[in-house]
CSV table of C-alpha atoms in Angstrom, one decimal:
chain,number,residue,atom,x,y,z
A,1,UNK,CA,24.5,11.8,7.5
A,2,UNK,CA,25.5,15.4,8.1
A,3,UNK,CA,23.0,18.1,7.5
A,4,UNK,CA,25.0,19.7,4.6
A,5,UNK,CA,25.0,16.4,2.7
A,6,UNK,CA,21.3,16.1,3.2
A,7,UNK,CA,20.8,19.6,1.8
A,8,UNK,CA,22.7,18.6,-1.3
A,9,UNK,CA,20.6,15.5,-1.6
A,10,UNK,CA,17.4,17.6,-1.5
A,11,UNK,CA,18.5,19.2,-4.7
A,12,UNK,CA,18.6,16.0,-6.6
A,13,UNK,CA,15.9,13.7,-5.1
A,14,UNK,CA,12.3,13.4,-6.3
A,15,UNK,CA,10.1,11.7,-3.8
A,16,UNK,CA,8.0,8.7,-4.8
A,17,UNK,CA,5.8,7.8,-1.9
A,18,UNK,CA,3.4,4.9,-1.6
A,19,UNK,CA,-0.2,5.9,-1.1
A,20,UNK,CA,-1.1,6.3,2.6
A,21,UNK,CA,-3.6,7.9,4.9
A,22,UNK,CA,-2.9,9.8,8.1
A,23,UNK,CA,-5.6,10.4,10.7
A,24,UNK,CA,-5.7,13.6,12.8
A,25,UNK,CA,-8.1,14.2,15.7
A,26,UNK,CA,-9.8,17.5,16.2
A,27,UNK,CA,-11.4,18.2,19.5
A,28,UNK,CA,-12.0,20.9,22.2
A,29,UNK,CA,-10.0,20.9,25.4
A,30,UNK,CA,-11.2,21.7,28.8
A,31,UNK,CA,-11.0,25.4,28.0
A,32,UNK,CA,-13.2,25.0,24.9
A,33,UNK,CA,-10.3,25.6,22.5
A,34,UNK,CA,-9.8,23.5,19.3
A,35,UNK,CA,-6.9,21.1,19.4
A,36,UNK,CA,-5.4,19.0,16.5
A,37,UNK,CA,-3.4,15.9,17.4
A,38,UNK,CA,-2.4,12.6,15.9
A,39,UNK,CA,-3.2,10.9,19.2
A,40,UNK,CA,-6.8,10.1,20.1
A,41,UNK,CA,-7.8,11.8,23.4
A,42,UNK,CA,-9.3,9.8,26.2
A,43,UNK,CA,-11.8,12.5,27.0
A,44,UNK,CA,-12.7,15.4,24.7
A,45,UNK,CA,-15.6,17.5,23.6
A,46,UNK,CA,-16.9,17.6,20.0
A,47,UNK,CA,-14.3,15.0,18.8
A,48,UNK,CA,-13.9,14.8,15.0
A,49,UNK,CA,-11.5,12.9,12.8
A,50,UNK,CA,-9.8,14.2,9.6
A,51,UNK,CA,-8.2,11.8,7.2
A,52,UNK,CA,-5.5,13.0,4.9
A,53,UNK,CA,-4.9,11.0,1.7
A,54,UNK,CA,-1.3,11.0,0.4
A,55,UNK,CA,-0.5,11.0,-3.3
A,56,UNK,CA,1.6,8.2,-4.9
A,57,UNK,CA,4.3,10.5,-6.2
A,58,UNK,CA,6.0,13.6,-4.9
A,59,UNK,CA,6.2,16.8,-6.9
A,60,UNK,CA,8.6,17.0,-9.9
A,61,UNK,CA,11.6,19.2,-8.9
A,62,UNK,CA,14.0,21.2,-11.0
A,63,UNK,CA,16.2,18.9,-13.1
A,64,UNK,CA,18.9,19.0,-15.9
A,65,UNK,CA,18.7,16.4,-18.6
A,66,UNK,CA,20.7,15.6,-21.8
A,67,UNK,CA,18.6,15.7,-25.0
A,68,UNK,CA,19.7,14.0,-28.2
A,69,UNK,CA,19.0,16.4,-31.2
A,70,UNK,CA,18.2,15.6,-34.8
A,71,UNK,CA,21.7,15.9,-36.2
A,72,UNK,CA,23.0,13.3,-33.8
A,73,UNK,CA,24.4,15.8,-31.3
A,74,UNK,CA,23.4,16.6,-27.8
A,75,UNK,CA,22.0,19.5,-25.8
A,76,UNK,CA,21.8,20.3,-22.1
A,77,UNK,CA,18.3,21.3,-21.0
A,78,UNK,CA,17.1,22.5,-17.6
A,79,UNK,CA,13.5,22.3,-16.5
A,80,UNK,CA,12.5,24.8,-13.8
A,81,UNK,CA,8.9,24.2,-12.5
A,82,UNK,CA,9.4,26.7,-9.6
A,83,UNK,CA,7.9,30.1,-9.7
A,84,UNK,CA,11.3,31.7,-9.0
A,85,UNK,CA,14.5,32.0,-11.0
A,86,UNK,CA,17.1,29.2,-10.5
A,87,UNK,CA,20.9,29.4,-10.9
A,88,UNK,CA,22.3,26.2,-12.3
A,89,UNK,CA,26.0,25.4,-11.6
A,90,UNK,CA,27.5,22.7,-13.9
A,91,UNK,CA,30.9,21.1,-13.6
A,92,UNK,CA,32.3,19.3,-16.7
A,93,UNK,CA,35.3,19.2,-19.0
A,94,UNK,CA,33.1,20.5,-21.9
A,95,UNK,CA,33.4,24.0,-20.3
A,96,UNK,CA,36.5,26.0,-20.9
A,97,UNK,CA,36.9,26.9,-17.2
A,98,UNK,CA,35.5,23.6,-16.0
A,99,UNK,CA,32.4,25.3,-14.5
A,100,UNK,CA,29.5,27.1,-16.1
A,101,UNK,CA,26.7,29.0,-14.3
A,102,UNK,CA,23.4,30.1,-15.8
A,103,UNK,CA,20.1,31.4,-14.6
A,104,UNK,CA,16.9,29.8,-15.7
A,105,UNK,CA,13.7,31.8,-15.5
A,106,UNK,CA,10.7,31.0,-13.3
A,107,UNK,CA,8.5,28.2,-14.5
A,108,UNK,CA,10.4,27.6,-17.7
A,109,UNK,CA,12.6,25.2,-19.7
A,110,UNK,CA,15.8,26.5,-21.1
A,111,UNK,CA,18.6,25.1,-23.3
A,112,UNK,CA,21.9,25.6,-21.4
A,113,UNK,CA,24.3,24.2,-24.0
A,114,UNK,CA,23.8,22.8,-27.5
A,115,UNK,CA,25.8,21.5,-30.5
A,116,UNK,CA,27.6,19.0,-28.4
A,117,UNK,CA,29.1,16.2,-30.4
A,118,UNK,CA,29.5,13.8,-27.5
A,119,UNK,CA,27.2,12.9,-24.7
A,120,UNK,CA,28.8,14.9,-21.8
A,121,UNK,CA,29.5,13.7,-18.3
A,122,UNK,CA,28.8,16.4,-15.7
A,123,UNK,CA,27.7,17.2,-12.2
A,124,UNK,CA,25.3,20.0,-11.3
A,125,UNK,CA,23.6,21.7,-8.4
A,126,UNK,CA,21.0,24.4,-8.4
A,127,UNK,CA,20.0,27.3,-6.1
A,128,UNK,CA,16.8,29.2,-5.9
A,129,UNK,CA,17.0,32.9,-6.8
A,130,UNK,CA,19.2,35.3,-8.8
A,131,UNK,CA,22.8,35.2,-7.6
A,132,UNK,CA,24.2,38.0,-5.4
A,133,UNK,CA,21.0,39.8,-4.6
A,134,UNK,CA,20.8,42.4,-1.8
A,135,UNK,CA,18.0,41.9,0.6
A,136,UNK,CA,16.1,45.0,1.9
A,137,UNK,CA,15.6,45.7,5.6
A,138,UNK,CA,12.0,44.4,5.6
A,139,UNK,CA,10.1,43.8,8.8
A,140,UNK,CA,8.2,40.5,9.0
A,141,UNK,CA,5.0,39.6,10.8
A,142,UNK,CA,5.0,36.5,12.9
A,143,UNK,CA,4.0,33.7,10.4
A,144,UNK,CA,1.3,32.2,12.7
A,145,UNK,CA,-2.4,32.9,12.3
A,146,UNK,CA,-3.9,32.7,15.8
A,147,UNK,CA,-5.0,34.9,18.6
A,148,UNK,CA,-2.8,33.1,21.1
A,149,UNK,CA,0.8,33.5,22.3
A,150,UNK,CA,3.5,31.1,21.3
A,151,UNK,CA,7.0,30.3,22.4
A,152,UNK,CA,10.1,30.5,20.2
A,153,UNK,CA,11.8,27.2,20.9
A,154,UNK,CA,15.0,27.9,18.8
A,155,UNK,CA,16.3,31.0,17.2
A,156,UNK,CA,19.3,32.4,15.4
A,157,UNK,CA,22.4,30.2,15.7
A,158,UNK,CA,20.6,27.6,17.8
A,159,UNK,CA,22.6,24.7,19.0
A,160,UNK,CA,20.2,21.9,18.0
A,161,UNK,CA,19.9,22.6,14.2
A,162,UNK,CA,20.5,26.2,13.5
A,163,UNK,CA,24.3,26.2,13.5
A,164,UNK,CA,25.0,25.6,9.8
A,165,UNK,CA,24.2,27.2,6.5
A,166,UNK,CA,21.5,27.7,5.3
A,167,UNK,CA,19.7,27.7,8.6
A,168,UNK,CA,21.9,29.9,10.9
A,169,UNK,CA,19.3,32.7,10.9
A,170,UNK,CA,16.2,30.5,11.4
A,171,UNK,CA,13.4,30.5,14.0
A,172,UNK,CA,11.4,27.6,15.4
A,173,UNK,CA,8.0,28.5,16.8
A,174,UNK,CA,6.4,25.8,19.0
A,175,UNK,CA,2.8,25.2,17.8
A,176,UNK,CA,0.0,22.8,18.4
A,177,UNK,CA,-0.7,20.4,15.4
A,178,UNK,CA,-3.1,22.1,13.1
A,179,UNK,CA,-2.3,25.7,14.0
A,180,UNK,CA,-2.6,27.9,10.9
A,181,UNK,CA,0.6,29.2,9.4
A,182,UNK,CA,0.4,32.5,7.6
A,183,UNK,CA,2.5,34.6,5.2
A,184,UNK,CA,5.0,36.8,7.0
A,185,UNK,CA,5.5,39.0,3.9
A,186,UNK,CA,3.8,39.5,0.5
A,187,UNK,CA,5.2,37.3,-2.2
A,188,UNK,CA,4.7,34.6,-4.8
A,189,UNK,CA,4.4,30.9,-3.8
A,190,UNK,CA,7.5,29.2,-5.4
A,191,UNK,CA,6.7,25.7,-4.5
A,192,UNK,CA,4.7,23.5,-2.2
A,193,UNK,CA,5.5,20.1,-0.7
A,194,UNK,CA,3.0,18.5,1.7
A,195,UNK,CA,3.1,14.8,0.7
A,196,UNK,CA,5.1,13.4,3.7
A,197,UNK,CA,3.3,12.5,6.9
A,198,UNK,CA,5.8,11.6,9.7
A,199,UNK,CA,8.9,13.0,11.4
A,200,UNK,CA,11.6,12.3,13.9
A,201,UNK,CA,15.1,13.3,15.1
A,202,UNK,CA,16.9,10.7,12.9
A,203,UNK,CA,19.0,11.4,9.9
A,204,UNK,CA,16.5,9.6,7.7
A,205,UNK,CA,14.1,12.6,8.1
A,206,UNK,CA,16.6,15.4,7.2
A,207,UNK,CA,15.3,15.8,3.7
A,208,UNK,CA,11.7,14.8,4.3
A,209,UNK,CA,10.0,17.9,5.8
A,210,UNK,CA,7.0,19.4,4.1
A,211,UNK,CA,7.4,23.0,3.2
A,212,UNK,CA,6.1,26.1,1.3
A,213,UNK,CA,8.6,28.6,-0.3
A,214,UNK,CA,7.5,32.2,-1.0
A,215,UNK,CA,9.6,34.6,-3.2
A,216,UNK,CA,9.8,38.2,-2.1
A,217,UNK,CA,10.2,41.4,-4.1
A,218,UNK,CA,13.9,41.9,-3.1
A,219,UNK,CA,14.8,38.4,-4.4
A,220,UNK,CA,14.9,36.7,-1.0
A,221,UNK,CA,12.5,33.9,-0.2
A,222,UNK,CA,10.9,32.4,2.9
A,223,UNK,CA,10.8,28.8,3.8
A,224,UNK,CA,7.9,27.6,6.0
A,225,UNK,CA,8.8,24.1,7.0
A,226,UNK,CA,7.4,21.0,8.9
A,227,UNK,CA,3.8,21.7,7.7
A,228,UNK,CA,1.1,19.1,8.3
A,229,UNK,CA,0.6,16.5,5.6
A,230,UNK,CA,-1.9,17.5,2.9
A,231,UNK,CA,-2.7,20.8,4.6
A,232,UNK,CA,-1.4,23.4,2.0
A,233,UNK,CA,-4.0,26.0,1.2
A,234,UNK,CA,-2.0,27.6,-1.6
A,235,UNK,CA,-0.3,26.4,-4.8
A,236,UNK,CA,2.8,27.4,-6.8
A,237,UNK,CA,2.3,30.7,-8.6
A,238,UNK,CA,-0.2,32.1,-6.1
A,239,UNK,CA,0.3,35.6,-4.8
A,240,UNK,CA,0.0,35.8,-1.0
A,241,UNK,CA,-0.3,38.9,1.2
A,242,UNK,CA,0.7,39.3,4.9
A,243,UNK,CA,-1.5,37.2,7.1
A,244,UNK,CA,-2.9,34.9,4.3
A,245,UNK,CA,-3.1,31.4,5.6
A,246,UNK,CA,-0.7,29.0,3.9
A,247,UNK,CA,-1.0,25.6,5.7
A,248,UNK,CA,-1.3,24.0,9.1
A,249,UNK,CA,1.5,23.3,11.5
A,250,UNK,CA,2.9,19.8,11.8
A,251,UNK,CA,6.0,17.8,12.7
A,252,UNK,CA,7.1,16.4,9.4
A,253,UNK,CA,10.7,15.7,8.5
A,254,UNK,CA,13.6,16.3,11.0
A,255,UNK,CA,11.6,17.4,14.0
A,256,UNK,CA,11.1,16.5,17.7
A,257,UNK,CA,7.6,18.0,17.9
A,258,UNK,CA,5.1,20.2,16.1
A,259,UNK,CA,6.5,23.6,15.2
A,260,UNK,CA,7.1,26.0,12.4
A,261,UNK,CA,10.6,26.4,11.1
A,262,UNK,CA,10.9,29.8,9.4
A,263,UNK,CA,13.9,31.2,7.6
A,264,UNK,CA,14.7,33.8,5.0
A,265,UNK,CA,17.2,32.8,2.3
A,266,UNK,CA,19.0,34.1,-0.7
A,267,UNK,CA,21.4,33.0,-3.4
A,268,UNK,CA,24.7,34.6,-2.4
A,269,UNK,CA,26.3,33.7,-5.7
A,270,UNK,CA,28.3,30.8,-4.4
A,271,UNK,CA,25.8,29.1,-2.1
A,272,UNK,CA,22.5,29.5,-0.4
A,273,UNK,CA,22.5,31.6,2.8
A,274,UNK,CA,20.0,32.5,5.5
A,275,UNK,CA,19.8,36.2,6.4
A,276,UNK,CA,18.9,37.8,9.7
A,277,UNK,CA,15.5,39.5,10.0
A,278,UNK,CA,13.2,41.2,12.6
A,279,UNK,CA,9.6,40.9,13.4
A,280,UNK,CA,7.0,43.6,14.0
A,281,UNK,CA,4.2,42.6,16.5
A,282,UNK,CA,0.5,43.6,16.4
A,283,UNK,CA,1.2,46.9,18.1
A,284,UNK,CA,4.1,47.8,15.7
A,285,UNK,CA,6.9,47.0,18.2
A,286,UNK,CA,10.0,45.7,16.4
A,287,UNK,CA,12.0,42.8,17.9
A,288,UNK,CA,14.6,40.3,17.1
A,289,UNK,CA,13.5,36.7,17.8
A,290,UNK,CA,15.2,35.0,20.7
A,291,UNK,CA,14.9,31.6,22.3
A,292,UNK,CA,12.3,31.4,25.0
A,293,UNK,CA,10.5,34.5,23.9
A,294,UNK,CA,6.7,34.5,24.0
A,295,UNK,CA,5.2,36.0,20.9
A,296,UNK,CA,1.7,36.8,19.8
A,297,UNK,CA,0.2,35.2,16.7
A,298,UNK,CA,-1.5,37.4,14.1
A,299,UNK,CA,-4.9,37.1,12.6
A,300,UNK,CA,-6.2,38.2,9.2
A,301,UNK,CA,-8.1,41.1,10.9
A,302,UNK,CA,-4.9,42.8,12.2
């Protein structure tokens, strides 16, 4: 399955997962630093185990449904549980041009079409955000809350998985399992998914990654992906500031190892695009992320 097809599937699927438990080991290495891993170490100091319980059902995602009204007619209704506007694009013969696009406000349910005499047949897709917004030239902080240095394993236009929309301008930061992920910019938490517990480099995992989306003032939004199962520290609707901890790093979904996939996206009016961005480090130095670059994490005390 190609990545683009998987991206479309993500718009339609609601995940219904069987209950499960995932065990993570927490211990100190030979240097006295805390390490999180799903593999039990042979020798370790202060070994602890943390068991994460999964829910039976995944979160309810945005959806369009056809409602029968009292007079025998029909109405098209869209439910948006996200804390961000959503553009809905519908294709059907009931529209004069064949296509109709409407924006549904954050965390709301809206009637898109009514007084329909027949139950319509249609296809639809949805995109997060107002269409055609212009992003500002904001500088982002590294979305990792630690006092250590980390390596950028893949950056813009990376050959492994950053060569197609909407991930062209994405960054992968290699992290140990359990490292705190923090907000790179102030915003509102749009949605949280942390109910999947495994990952791999097979097509099956393309739409399985856990993630947190955060809406910014300019209408763009950040995606923090591959987070550890049941590790989210925020919920939809929360306001987060730079450096606030969001979750812990994991390797869920399409992933070859624990890392954070970070990308800024916008609704371009015809599709979802990623946009280039720059980081500012702890000293205020501005840089464009590049593969192999060693970068310093931030802490709430910066």
